[in-house]
Amino acid sequence: MDLEQFNQLTAEQSKALLQPCVHISTWVDAVTEQRPYASKDQLFQYAAEQASEWDWTEIAEALAQHPRIGERQAAVELSDKEQHFSKNEQAQLGDSQVLQQALYQGNLAYEHKFGHIFLIRAAGRTGQEMLSELQRRLHHNTQQEQQEVQQQLTEIALLRLKQEIQ
């Protein structure tokens, strides 16, 4: 969809398009209500600014909509669009059983420490890079990790938005 088409959607259509980018209703509502955008850059900048306003409660709720790295299924049912995004984003994982097992073990350790799934912008990263990031982030304290999760969720949301609005 191009920017002009996005600007002309009804509010409900816009929200339906934005929701698979990130399950944070304040962001979806704000990006919808700010229309029309004069340029894609203006849209993406505004979306990024709104992401910087997310609080941890919103982020934690959004995390529940993401599958674990290395898993194809989230804990909740994803829409077809979300499944497509996730499949494409994790395409670089490969089929290595050793890597899959290491990611599984890392995910368990991460969830035990932080109480939520490990989230990373998988697009453009190999499975080994994601595993290395997981291992690095296990050394974070809670505040450091929450900041990193917000950054990763923002990157995912903006990447998905850019795929939707071309």
Coordinates of C-alpha atoms in Angstrom, one line a residue:
M1 CA 0.0 0.0 0.0
D2 CA 1.3 3.5 -0.7
L3 CA 1.1 6.4 1.6
E4 CA -1.8 8.1 -0.1
Q5 CA -3.9 4.9 0.2
F6 CA -2.9 4.7 3.9
N7 CA -4.0 8.3 4.5
Q8 CA -7.4 7.6 3.0
L9 CA -8.2 4.5 5.0
T10 CA -11.0 4.7 7.5
A11 CA -9.8 4.7 11.1
E12 CA -10.9 1.1 11.5
Q13 CA -9.0 0.0 8.4
S14 CA -5.9 1.9 9.5
K15 CA -6.0 0.2 12.9
A16 CA -6.4 -3.2 11.3
L17 CA -3.4 -2.5 9.2
L18 CA -1.2 -1.3 12.1
Q19 CA -2.2 -3.8 14.7
P20 CA 0.0 -6.6 13.3
C21 CA 3.0 -4.3 13.4
V22 CA 2.8 -4.2 17.2
H23 CA 0.0 -5.0 19.7
I24 CA 0.1 -1.6 21.5
S25 CA -3.2 0.1 21.1
T26 CA -2.0 3.6 22.1
W27 CA 0.6 3.4 19.3
V28 CA -2.0 2.1 16.8
D29 CA -4.4 4.8 17.8
A30 CA -1.9 7.6 17.7
V31 CA -0.4 6.7 14.3
T32 CA -4.0 6.4 12.9
E33 CA -5.1 9.7 14.4
Q34 CA -2.1 11.7 13.2
R35 CA -3.0 11.1 9.5
P36 CA -2.7 12.4 6.9
Y37 CA 1.1 12.2 6.6
A38 CA 2.9 14.4 4.0
S39 CA 5.6 11.8 3.5
K40 CA 6.6 8.3 4.5
D41 CA 9.5 9.8 6.4
Q42 CA 7.1 11.8 8.5
L43 CA 5.0 8.7 9.1
F44 CA 8.0 6.6 10.2
Q45 CA 9.4 9.4 12.4
Y46 CA 6.1 9.9 14.1
A47 CA 5.7 6.1 14.6
A48 CA 9.2 6.0 16.2
E49 CA 8.4 8.9 18.5
Q50 CA 5.3 7.2 19.7
A51 CA 7.2 4.0 20.3
S52 CA 9.5 5.9 22.6
E53 CA 6.5 6.6 24.8
W54 CA 5.6 2.9 25.5
D55 CA 5.5 1.9 29.1
W56 CA 6.6 -1.5 30.3
T57 CA 3.0 -2.7 30.8
E58 CA 2.2 -2.1 27.2
I59 CA 5.5 -3.7 26.1
A60 CA 4.8 -6.8 28.3
E61 CA 1.4 -7.2 26.7
A62 CA 2.9 -6.9 23.2
L63 CA 5.5 -9.6 24.1
A64 CA 2.7 -12.1 24.6
Q65 CA 1.9 -11.7 20.9
H66 CA 5.4 -12.9 19.7
P67 CA 6.6 -16.4 19.3
R68 CA 9.9 -17.4 20.9
I69 CA 12.9 -17.1 18.7
G70 CA 13.2 -20.6 17.2
E71 CA 9.6 -21.4 17.6
R72 CA 7.0 -21.0 14.9
Q73 CA 4.0 -20.6 17.2
A74 CA 3.3 -17.8 19.7
A75 CA 1.5 -18.6 23.0
V76 CA -1.5 -16.9 21.5
E77 CA -3.2 -17.3 18.1
L78 CA -1.6 -14.9 15.5
S79 CA -3.3 -13.4 12.6
D80 CA -2.3 -14.5 9.1
K81 CA -0.4 -11.3 8.7
E82 CA 1.5 -11.7 12.0
Q83 CA 2.3 -15.3 11.1
H84 CA 3.7 -14.1 7.8
F85 CA 5.8 -11.4 9.4
S86 CA 7.2 -13.8 12.0
K87 CA 8.0 -16.5 9.5
N88 CA 9.9 -14.0 7.3
E89 CA 11.7 -12.5 10.2
Q90 CA 12.9 -15.8 11.5
A91 CA 13.8 -17.2 8.0
Q92 CA 17.6 -17.0 8.8
L93 CA 17.4 -19.4 11.7
G94 CA 18.1 -22.5 9.6
D95 CA 17.5 -26.1 10.6
S96 CA 20.5 -26.8 12.8
Q97 CA 19.4 -29.0 15.7
V98 CA 22.3 -27.8 17.8
L99 CA 21.3 -24.2 17.2
Q100 CA 17.7 -24.9 17.9
Q101 CA 18.5 -26.6 21.2
A102 CA 20.8 -23.8 22.2
L103 CA 18.1 -21.2 21.5
Y104 CA 15.6 -23.3 23.4
Q105 CA 17.9 -23.5 26.4
G106 CA 18.7 -19.8 26.2
N107 CA 15.1 -18.9 25.9
L108 CA 14.3 -20.9 29.1
A109 CA 17.2 -19.2 31.0
Y110 CA 16.1 -15.8 29.8
E111 CA 12.5 -16.3 30.7
H112 CA 13.5 -17.6 34.1
K113 CA 15.6 -14.5 34.7
F114 CA 13.4 -11.8 33.2
G115 CA 9.9 -13.3 33.3
H116 CA 9.1 -12.8 29.6
I117 CA 10.2 -14.1 26.2
F118 CA 13.4 -13.1 24.6
L119 CA 12.6 -10.6 21.9
I120 CA 15.0 -9.6 19.1
R121 CA 14.6 -8.1 15.7
A122 CA 15.3 -11.4 13.8
A123 CA 15.1 -9.9 10.3
G124 CA 18.6 -9.7 8.8
R125 CA 20.2 -11.7 11.6
T126 CA 21.5 -15.3 11.4
G127 CA 20.5 -17.9 14.0
Q128 CA 24.0 -17.7 15.5
E129 CA 23.8 -13.9 15.7
M130 CA 20.5 -14.2 17.6
L131 CA 22.0 -16.8 19.9
S132 CA 25.0 -14.6 20.6
E133 CA 22.7 -11.7 21.4
L134 CA 20.6 -13.8 23.7
Q135 CA 23.7 -14.9 25.6
R136 CA 24.9 -11.3 25.8
R137 CA 21.6 -10.0 27.1
L138 CA 21.4 -12.7 29.8
H139 CA 24.1 -10.5 31.6
H140 CA 21.8 -7.5 31.7
N141 CA 20.0 -6.3 34.8
T142 CA 16.2 -5.8 34.5
Q143 CA 16.3 -2.1 33.6
Q144 CA 18.9 -2.6 30.9
E145 CA 16.9 -5.5 29.4
Q146 CA 13.7 -3.6 29.5
Q147 CA 15.3 -0.8 27.5
E148 CA 16.8 -3.3 25.0
V149 CA 13.4 -5.0 24.6
Q150 CA 11.7 -1.6 23.9
Q151 CA 14.4 -0.9 21.3
Q152 CA 13.9 -4.3 19.6
L153 CA 10.1 -4.0 19.7
T154 CA 10.4 -0.6 18.1
E155 CA 12.7 -1.9 15.4
I156 CA 10.2 -4.8 14.7
A157 CA 7.2 -2.4 14.6
L158 CA 8.9 0.0 12.2
L159 CA 10.2 -2.7 10.0
R160 CA 6.7 -4.2 9.7
L161 CA 5.2 -0.7 9.1
K162 CA 7.7 -0.1 6.3
Q163 CA 6.7 -3.4 4.7
E164 CA 3.1 -2.3 4.8
I165 CA 3.5 1.3 3.6
Q166 CA 5.8 1.4 0.5

